[in-house]
Amino acid sequence: MIQAFGLTSNPRQELPPAVDDVSFEAPTGRVTALLGARASGKTTAVRLMLELQQGRGITHFRGRPLHRIPHPSREVGVLLGEVQGHPSRTVRGQLRMLCAAAGVPVQRADEVLEVVGIVSLREQRLGTLSRGMDRRLGLACALLADPHTLVLDGPAGGLSAREGKWLHGILRAHASLGGTVLFTTDDAKEAARTADRVVTLEAGRVIADQGVADFSRTRLRPRVAVRSPHAARLGVLLAKEARATQRSVEVVNEDGNRLSVYGSNCADVGETAFRHSILVHQLADEVGDAGPAVSGPARARTEKVREVEPAVPQMAVVDASSVADEPLPVMEPAEDEAAAPMARAQAHAPSAQEPPHSTGTFVVLRADADLGGASAAASSSAPAPPRDERAAQAPRTPSIPAPAQPPAPPPAPLSPLPPPITIHPAPSPLRPLRYEVRRATGIATGYLTAAAVLVASAIVAVLLARTGHTPQAHLLAAWPQGLPLPPAALGAGLLGAFAFGDEFRHPALAADRGTVPRRLGLLSAKLVVAAAVAVSLAFLVVASDAVLLHLVYGEELTEVPADWLSTSASWLALVVGCAWAGVLAAGVFRSTTAGLAAVLAVPVLVVPLVQKALEGPSVRTAAGLPSRLRDLALVHWPFGAERVLAAGLRMIAQPVGSALMLSLTALLCAYLLTVLRPRAR
């Protein structure tokens, strides 16, 4: 069950809040529709429920707010707009990656593909899916962790009638299995056709909370749609004939040459038009949406028609295009503000009052502001009671109760403000390492980047060997003296920047909570995967360059140097450090470009600063460190470990190594600050 209490959005400048004190329930085993026109507050209410937007109120999902649920994706399945994912990722790859994030077996991806009927599209790219297939994939993502509750914002928007029918069939099946379903829509017919309960919003407030039977009776009515160049004249004639035959007919002027006739049929309307030689362009039976309210300009036009035609007070000419602006005043406003809660408490009781202008023997259909629809009074052939008796039976103001009714209760005290809604960060993937591996290997960007690095390194190595003045280590690494970094280091930094950059561009982890997590578990997984990719890239570059140089120039350029161990360690540390700098910078600044810029800033900006700091006679070097370590140690270091340590210290003492370590330390502190600051709040 979903229980929403006092959902209120924060007002924007001088504008009223988009959602104001919205409270409703969506019972278990039922499909609930949140109905409203555009800009009525449906999406804002859903975002407040899911704690994606700041405001006030609280929403319980089976008795617990969302931030108190350990694994929200296993409790609530969410579909908001388009599927969030990289356009080059396949449908199956997207679901497998989300399986690792939700901590469910990978076989679940194939199961939900069968449920939504897109097994044949499992190798299709996300960027090539149609609107209907994208909606099916979004529903598959919502069902992936087998949640109890489904919350969908406009799931049938843009779908064909067949696809919409299929979608609502899936929602009905989920509810029949004991789940809870809440979806938003702006189509009253869709809500009446597919939901068990309809909650109607208007201007950010709940104006009706009804079962589907009451909603269909009060909101949807059969009508005759008429289109004629003489619509106004035809409307007056239809109203006159209805008064003469004592029938309840309502004529609504929708837009210039269009009429909606309630309480009649095509035959009667067609005969009336034929007898008076009125040209008709369209005549069809429909099910009309009465609309939640009637606008103020429509009431002004209604009063004008009553002045012109005083003999036909039963006809109401209303502009349905502006039907959601302002409610029709069924009864005069109360002088006391305490009458408002009582009026809302009477929302489920259809009004049977007559307008003060009625003088005939029947009552026409009218719009009821509290119900958000129209209530119908039955026709009667008996003479109308006197005005005094009618006033006694139906009081005009809620503050003056009828003699037969009990006195109005005193106004209830104002309830305290609901608690504030805080945007909580999304949880880390339950299996972060598996998630990161699937994310990195699911698209061709990494493979293309690695291929470009190998080609560039091979070309640079051949050109450097031709000049004949490059050391062997720089030659195998394809690192010219004039470049700040070799191609392999730049490629590793770019791949590291993709780790968080693509996450913020295509936030697959933000589907249910709205933010990309910055937890240490996810960071550790990205660092491990980035280091593995960087080491693999470094080995491939050296191996390919050595093979190419051996084929072109012979064995003299590919001999193994004597200090190969320390040189290899320095080379791997440089590539891995650049990859980590890209990961941390992209995570801090939320951009792939910023991650690559941080990698380039190490040799361009930080190295000169380190060189200036290391200049001068007061700076000590690491020379003679192995002998000093041997003197200090009680026993000799096994396997020559002092030489490895000395090589590491010499690497740190280099300007590039010092600058890289300084940059990594600063970026790691900045990342930890961004992680710990929300927790402190």
XYZ file of C-alpha atoms in Angstrom, residues 55-578:
524
model
C 9.410 19.710 -0.298
C 7.211 18.623 2.578
C 5.241 15.517 3.298
C 5.888 11.834 3.702
C 5.019 8.723 1.728
C 4.884 5.224 3.189
C 5.431 2.139 1.066
C 3.970 -0.693 3.102
C 4.451 1.356 6.238
C 7.994 2.642 5.635
C 9.317 5.759 3.918
C 11.609 5.146 0.994
C 14.792 6.261 2.751
C 14.152 3.677 5.482
C 14.031 0.784 3.015
C 17.457 -0.938 2.725
C 17.086 -1.784 -0.976
C 14.527 0.588 -2.550
C 14.671 -1.030 -6.002
C 13.416 -4.300 -4.499
C 10.412 -2.563 -2.969
C 9.478 0.087 -5.567
C 9.838 -0.217 -9.332
C 9.985 3.191 -10.997
C 9.424 4.360 -14.566
C 9.989 8.075 -15.111
C 10.296 9.203 -18.713
C 12.794 7.582 -21.058
C 15.078 4.698 -20.140
C 18.331 6.077 -18.748
C 21.276 4.333 -20.378
C 24.044 4.715 -22.916
C 22.602 4.734 -26.471
C 25.235 2.242 -27.642
C 24.465 -0.332 -24.965
C 22.331 -3.314 -25.898
C 19.001 -4.071 -24.254
C 20.348 -7.230 -22.659
C 23.561 -5.495 -21.559
C 21.563 -2.727 -19.886
C 19.474 -5.198 -17.923
C 22.496 -7.314 -16.961
C 24.247 -4.214 -15.647
C 21.170 -3.290 -13.594
C 21.020 -6.869 -12.278
C 24.472 -6.381 -10.782
C 23.375 -3.037 -9.324
C 20.220 -4.515 -7.739
C 21.966 -7.656 -6.537
C 19.733 -10.102 -8.418
C 20.871 -13.062 -10.530
C 21.807 -12.247 -14.091
C 19.209 -14.728 -15.368
C 16.542 -12.273 -14.227
C 17.337 -10.103 -17.267
C 16.201 -12.817 -19.685
C 13.081 -13.466 -17.584
C 11.838 -9.882 -17.683
C 12.619 -9.696 -21.399
C 10.179 -12.559 -21.895
C 7.602 -10.893 -19.628
C 7.598 -7.641 -21.615
C 7.879 -9.412 -24.957
C 11.119 -8.013 -26.372
C 13.317 -11.126 -26.342
C 13.935 -10.679 -30.055
C 15.354 -7.188 -29.392
C 17.857 -8.213 -26.718
C 20.819 -7.294 -28.966
C 19.240 -4.022 -30.121
C 20.925 -0.754 -29.152
C 19.058 1.560 -26.788
C 19.422 4.477 -29.188
C 17.533 2.635 -31.941
C 14.442 1.623 -29.952
C 11.029 3.009 -30.855
C 8.767 4.706 -28.343
C 6.793 1.556 -27.653
C 9.883 -0.639 -27.271
C 11.480 1.937 -24.994
C 8.396 1.816 -22.777
C 8.624 -1.984 -22.677
C 12.274 -1.782 -21.690
C 11.443 0.787 -18.997
C 8.819 -1.555 -17.591
C 11.377 -4.395 -17.682
C 13.814 -2.235 -15.678
C 11.065 -1.501 -13.133
C 10.223 -5.213 -12.811
C 13.846 -6.370 -12.685
C 14.131 -6.704 -8.889
C 10.573 -8.115 -8.581
C 9.252 -5.136 -6.559
C 5.994 -5.067 -4.657
C 5.042 -1.553 -5.824
C 5.121 -0.005 -9.276
C 5.132 3.793 -9.692
C 4.928 4.928 -13.308
C 4.686 8.474 -14.612
C 2.694 8.599 -17.856
C 3.536 5.046 -18.955
C 1.147 5.054 -21.932
C 2.194 8.451 -23.287
C 2.875 8.270 -27.007
C 1.843 4.622 -27.328
C -0.645 3.224 -29.787
C -3.971 1.815 -28.611
C -2.688 -1.744 -28.910
C 0.529 -1.039 -26.994
C -1.384 0.860 -24.317
C -3.788 -2.037 -23.878
C -0.871 -4.428 -23.488
C 0.814 -2.153 -20.947
C -2.258 -1.844 -18.782
C -2.701 -5.612 -18.983
C 0.758 -6.046 -17.439
C -0.119 -3.575 -14.681
C -3.384 -5.390 -13.996
C -1.550 -8.728 -13.795
C 0.958 -7.284 -11.314
C -1.860 -5.969 -9.117
C -3.727 -9.286 -9.268
C -0.640 -11.015 -7.844
C -0.815 -8.835 -4.724
C 1.220 -5.832 -5.850
C 0.435 -2.133 -5.766
C 0.314 -0.075 -8.949
C 0.172 3.721 -9.241
C 0.375 5.468 -12.602
C -0.279 8.998 -13.795
C -2.313 9.986 -16.821
C -4.104 12.979 -18.294
C -6.745 10.895 -20.099
C -9.927 10.357 -18.094
C -11.041 7.545 -20.391
C -7.789 5.688 -19.845
C -8.142 6.052 -16.084
C -11.728 4.778 -16.118
C -10.829 1.892 -18.396
C -7.775 0.572 -16.548
C -7.804 1.721 -12.903
C -9.696 0.565 -9.829
C -9.435 3.935 -8.111
C -8.917 7.414 -9.552
C -7.361 10.325 -7.668
C -7.998 13.586 -9.534
C -5.607 16.515 -9.214
C -6.303 20.075 -10.237
C -3.920 22.975 -9.677
C -1.858 20.840 -7.314
C -4.741 19.757 -5.062
C -6.783 16.599 -4.743
C -10.322 17.431 -5.848
C -11.666 13.869 -6.008
C -10.715 10.420 -4.734
C -13.218 7.951 -6.162
C -13.733 4.381 -7.145
C -13.814 3.761 -10.847
C -17.605 3.272 -10.879
C -18.291 6.631 -9.207
C -15.671 8.283 -11.370
C -17.205 6.974 -14.586
C -20.697 8.040 -13.497
C -19.700 11.569 -12.508
C -16.915 12.319 -14.968
C -17.645 10.383 -18.181
C -20.966 10.772 -19.983
C -22.209 9.711 -23.417
C -22.560 12.603 -25.797
C -23.179 13.485 -29.427
C -20.280 15.265 -31.111
C -21.500 17.791 -33.688
C -19.478 19.964 -36.037
C -21.367 22.595 -38.012
C -20.696 26.122 -39.325
C -23.937 27.161 -37.582
C -23.171 25.524 -34.230
C -24.515 28.355 -32.057
C -27.895 28.394 -33.835
C -28.148 24.605 -33.691
C -27.408 24.674 -29.959
C -30.239 27.125 -29.309
C -32.682 25.031 -31.356
C -31.717 21.833 -29.544
C -32.272 23.518 -26.194
C -35.697 24.852 -27.255
C -36.860 21.443 -28.446
C -35.610 19.838 -25.237
C -37.606 22.333 -23.192
C -40.699 21.724 -25.295
C -40.472 17.955 -24.900
C -39.370 18.193 -21.252
C -36.095 16.318 -21.773
C -32.815 16.858 -19.908
C -30.323 18.044 -22.517
C -27.116 19.990 -22.083
C -25.393 21.690 -24.999
C -21.718 22.592 -24.673
C -20.073 24.860 -27.237
C -16.525 23.532 -27.352
C -14.785 25.546 -30.032
C -16.606 27.803 -32.475
C -18.176 25.257 -34.796
C -18.172 22.257 -32.446
C -20.932 21.156 -30.069
C -21.214 18.422 -27.465
C -24.802 17.442 -26.764
C -25.397 15.455 -23.568
C -28.690 13.613 -23.032
C -29.574 13.193 -26.706
C -28.656 10.934 -29.626
C -27.521 11.262 -33.218
C -31.009 10.699 -34.652
C -32.640 13.535 -32.712
C -29.805 15.974 -33.380
C -29.743 15.069 -37.082
C -33.518 15.487 -37.449
C -33.369 18.890 -35.768
C -30.618 20.039 -38.098
C -32.520 18.694 -41.148
C -35.786 20.393 -40.243
C -34.079 23.766 -39.904
C -31.773 23.307 -42.943
C -28.564 23.466 -40.912
C -25.458 22.024 -42.529
C -23.723 19.369 -40.372
C -20.142 18.269 -41.035
C -19.843 15.705 -38.244
C -22.328 13.733 -36.171
C -21.056 10.908 -33.958
C -21.732 9.191 -30.640
C -18.839 9.520 -28.154
C -18.051 9.196 -24.481
C -17.242 12.705 -23.345
C -14.979 13.855 -20.546
C -16.915 16.295 -18.416
C -13.674 17.745 -17.071
C -12.747 18.483 -13.465
C -14.125 22.023 -13.523
C -15.541 24.811 -15.646
C -13.623 27.984 -16.389
C -14.559 31.494 -15.453
C -14.890 32.749 -19.072
C -17.252 29.871 -19.732
C -19.499 31.029 -16.886
C -19.525 34.523 -18.354
C -20.630 33.129 -21.723
C -23.298 31.063 -19.983
C -24.767 34.156 -18.287
C -24.737 35.989 -21.622
C -26.712 33.209 -23.292
C -29.242 33.282 -20.444
C -29.772 36.991 -20.985
C -30.304 36.530 -24.720
C -32.539 33.447 -24.352
C -34.456 33.789 -21.067
C -36.910 31.079 -22.141
C -34.315 28.352 -22.197
C -32.556 28.555 -18.848
C -31.677 24.846 -19.006
C -29.020 25.262 -21.707
C -25.422 25.833 -20.589
C -22.979 26.843 -23.316
C -19.501 26.078 -22.006
C -16.021 26.280 -23.503
C -14.522 22.841 -22.924
C -11.069 23.870 -24.077
C -10.581 25.784 -20.822
C -12.438 23.332 -18.631
C -9.718 23.007 -16.007
C -9.174 26.609 -14.986
C -11.760 27.378 -12.323
C -14.590 25.396 -10.695
C -18.232 26.167 -11.392
C -19.804 27.743 -8.280
C -22.491 25.206 -7.453
C -23.177 27.077 -4.230
C -22.113 30.472 -3.073
C -18.792 30.688 -1.218
C -18.937 30.467 2.526
C -18.185 33.546 4.537
C -16.229 31.545 7.104
C -13.003 29.756 6.145
C -13.986 26.885 8.423
C -16.518 25.773 5.809
C -13.761 24.611 3.450
C -12.953 21.379 5.338
C -16.647 20.535 5.516
C -17.019 21.119 1.771
C -14.132 18.752 1.101
C -15.673 16.190 3.440
C -18.848 16.282 1.328
C -16.889 15.585 -1.875
C -18.260 12.041 -2.177
C -21.895 13.156 -2.023
C -23.241 14.203 -5.466
C -25.001 17.524 -5.474
C -28.683 17.638 -6.372
C -29.283 21.377 -6.042
C -30.935 23.314 -8.812
C -29.525 26.535 -10.201
C -31.525 29.600 -9.146
C -32.564 30.282 -12.769
C -34.388 26.936 -13.294
C -38.120 27.389 -13.906
C -38.964 24.224 -15.876
C -39.968 20.771 -14.734
C -36.580 19.118 -15.158
C -32.998 19.600 -13.972
C -30.069 19.732 -16.369
C -26.632 18.229 -15.884
C -24.225 20.505 -14.043
C -20.498 20.558 -13.230
C -19.728 19.883 -9.571
C -16.546 21.569 -8.335
C -15.992 19.195 -5.411
C -16.413 16.016 -7.436
C -14.387 17.302 -10.369
C -17.097 16.085 -12.738
C -20.797 16.481 -13.443
C -23.760 15.181 -11.457
C -27.093 14.411 -13.049
C -30.522 14.866 -11.508
C -33.370 12.703 -12.724
C -36.149 14.205 -14.807
C -39.554 14.646 -13.235
C -42.930 15.545 -14.727
C -44.338 16.878 -11.456
C -44.486 20.662 -11.040
C -41.494 22.247 -9.389
C -41.894 23.016 -5.677
C -42.043 26.625 -4.559
C -38.796 28.537 -4.162
C -39.145 28.613 -0.368
C -39.463 24.822 -0.169
C -36.496 24.369 -2.474
C -34.444 26.704 -0.338
C -35.336 24.704 2.743
C -34.432 21.404 1.052
C -31.145 22.567 -0.495
C -29.317 25.311 1.427
C -27.285 27.617 -0.770
C -24.345 27.972 1.628
C -22.621 25.212 3.622
C -22.520 27.434 6.683
C -26.379 27.327 6.953
C -27.336 23.669 7.454
C -30.757 22.348 6.542
C -33.213 21.807 9.438
C -33.157 18.035 8.857
C -29.374 17.825 8.981
C -27.287 17.778 12.163
C -25.427 20.968 13.020
C -22.026 21.409 11.386
C -19.121 20.225 13.564
C -16.642 22.837 14.803
C -13.607 23.334 12.593
C -10.772 20.956 13.364
C -7.505 22.478 14.553
C -4.847 22.904 11.934
C -2.491 19.950 11.721
C 1.237 20.549 12.098
C 3.337 20.946 9.022
C 4.413 17.667 7.434
C 8.085 16.750 7.729
C 10.507 18.054 5.110
C 11.502 15.828 2.210
C 15.248 15.439 1.771
C 16.847 14.120 -1.399
C 18.816 11.083 -0.283
C 21.679 9.820 -2.461
C 21.187 6.618 -4.348
C 22.677 3.508 -2.766
C 25.781 1.991 -4.234
C 25.396 -1.133 -6.379
C 25.037 -4.231 -4.284
C 27.695 -5.849 -6.471
C 29.845 -2.858 -7.449
C 32.752 -4.734 -9.044
C 30.489 -6.821 -11.245
C 28.459 -3.738 -12.111
C 31.574 -1.777 -13.119
C 32.913 -4.603 -15.275
C 29.610 -4.849 -17.149
C 29.449 -1.075 -17.505
C 32.965 -0.793 -18.899
C 32.690 -3.730 -21.299
C 29.121 -3.108 -22.468
C 29.916 -0.394 -25.022
C 32.541 -0.054 -27.764
C 34.043 3.201 -26.457
C 36.732 1.471 -24.402
C 37.729 -0.855 -27.213
C 37.943 1.975 -29.723
C 40.036 4.077 -27.330
C 42.446 1.187 -26.722
C 42.772 0.563 -30.457
C 43.506 4.244 -31.104
C 46.184 4.239 -28.370
C 47.889 1.170 -29.852
C 47.943 2.661 -33.347
C 49.235 6.037 -32.131
C 51.919 4.391 -29.974
C 53.132 2.235 -32.865
C 53.429 5.234 -35.205
C 55.242 7.336 -32.596
C 57.633 4.461 -31.742
C 58.596 3.963 -35.396
C 59.205 7.683 -35.866
C 61.309 7.915 -32.697
C 63.405 4.906 -33.724
C 64.093 6.556 -37.042
C 65.617 9.630 -35.383
C 67.931 7.458 -33.288
C 68.280 9.767 -30.232
C 65.596 8.325 -27.923
C 66.380 6.082 -24.922
C 65.113 2.533 -25.155
C 62.614 2.922 -22.333
C 61.019 5.969 -23.950
C 61.160 4.249 -27.286
C 59.170 1.207 -26.136
C 56.675 3.463 -24.339
C 56.393 5.751 -27.416
C 57.086 8.783 -25.247
C 58.815 11.657 -27.062
C 60.733 14.138 -24.981
C 58.575 17.006 -26.193
C 55.219 15.489 -25.188
C 54.000 15.835 -21.582
C 52.622 12.264 -21.492
C 52.779 9.207 -23.747
C 49.683 8.098 -25.676
C 49.172 5.140 -23.326
C 48.930 7.411 -20.259
C 46.510 9.745 -22.031
C 44.377 6.797 -23.145
C 44.326 5.348 -19.627
C 43.293 8.739 -18.237
C 40.508 9.012 -20.810
C 39.220 5.519 -19.989
C 39.306 6.417 -16.305
C 37.365 9.625 -16.985
C 34.707 7.601 -18.821
C 34.111 5.609 -15.626
C 32.298 8.502 -13.934
C 31.687 10.746 -16.925
C 29.351 8.284 -18.637
C 27.707 7.630 -15.285
C 26.625 11.249 -14.982
C 25.705 11.574 -18.670
C 23.668 8.351 -18.690
C 22.885 7.696 -15.006
C 21.762 4.070 -14.956
C 22.011 4.034 -11.157
C 19.732 7.088 -10.809
C 16.607 5.481 -12.219
C 14.925 5.078 -8.820
C 16.591 7.728 -6.654
C 17.593 10.529 -9.008
C 21.308 10.928 -8.164
C 24.505 9.087 -9.029
C 25.984 7.612 -5.827
C 29.411 8.737 -4.673
C 29.949 5.941 -2.196
C 33.369 4.504 -1.457
C 32.296 1.043 -2.592
C 31.526 2.266 -6.097
C 34.718 4.347 -6.147
C 36.809 1.348 -5.118
C 35.284 -0.768 -7.873
C 35.978 1.921 -10.472
C 39.561 2.307 -9.286
C 40.184 -1.438 -9.434
C 38.706 -1.767 -12.932
C 40.539 1.365 -14.136
C 43.843 0.006 -12.789
C 43.308 -3.364 -14.481
C 42.472 -1.666 -17.789
C 45.498 0.653 -17.486
C 47.910 -2.233 -16.743
C 46.537 -4.217 -19.684
C 46.866 -1.199 -21.955
C 50.457 -0.555 -20.791
C 51.516 -4.143 -21.491
C 49.817 -4.145 -24.888
C 51.527 -0.895 -25.890
C 55.001 -2.111 -24.895
C 54.471 -5.535 -26.516
C 53.109 -4.144 -29.774
C 55.848 -1.508 -29.999
C 58.544 -4.119 -29.335
C 57.178 -6.458 -31.994
C 56.903 -3.659 -34.546
C 60.404 -2.340 -33.835
C 61.798 -5.879 -34.088
C 60.167 -6.350 -37.477
C 61.311 -2.976 -38.854
C 64.737 -2.373 -37.293
C 65.881 -5.724 -35.889
C 66.855 -7.000 -32.441
C 69.149 -4.148 -31.352
C 66.190 -1.935 -30.328
C 64.284 -4.629 -28.400
C 66.930 -5.899 -25.982
C 65.817 -6.229 -22.361
C 67.491 -3.499 -20.265
C 69.299 -4.312 -17.042
C 66.966 -2.214 -14.887
C 63.803 -3.622 -16.447
C 62.110 -4.187 -13.079
C 62.278 -0.611 -11.847
C 61.539 0.721 -15.317
C 58.455 -1.488 -15.623
C 57.249 -0.424 -12.175
C 57.667 3.248 -13.090
C 55.834 2.720 -16.369
C 52.895 0.899 -14.779
C 52.675 3.421 -11.949
C 52.526 6.294 -14.446
C 49.709 4.714 -16.488
C 47.710 3.605 -13.446
C 48.142 7.023 -11.796
C 46.787 8.771 -14.892
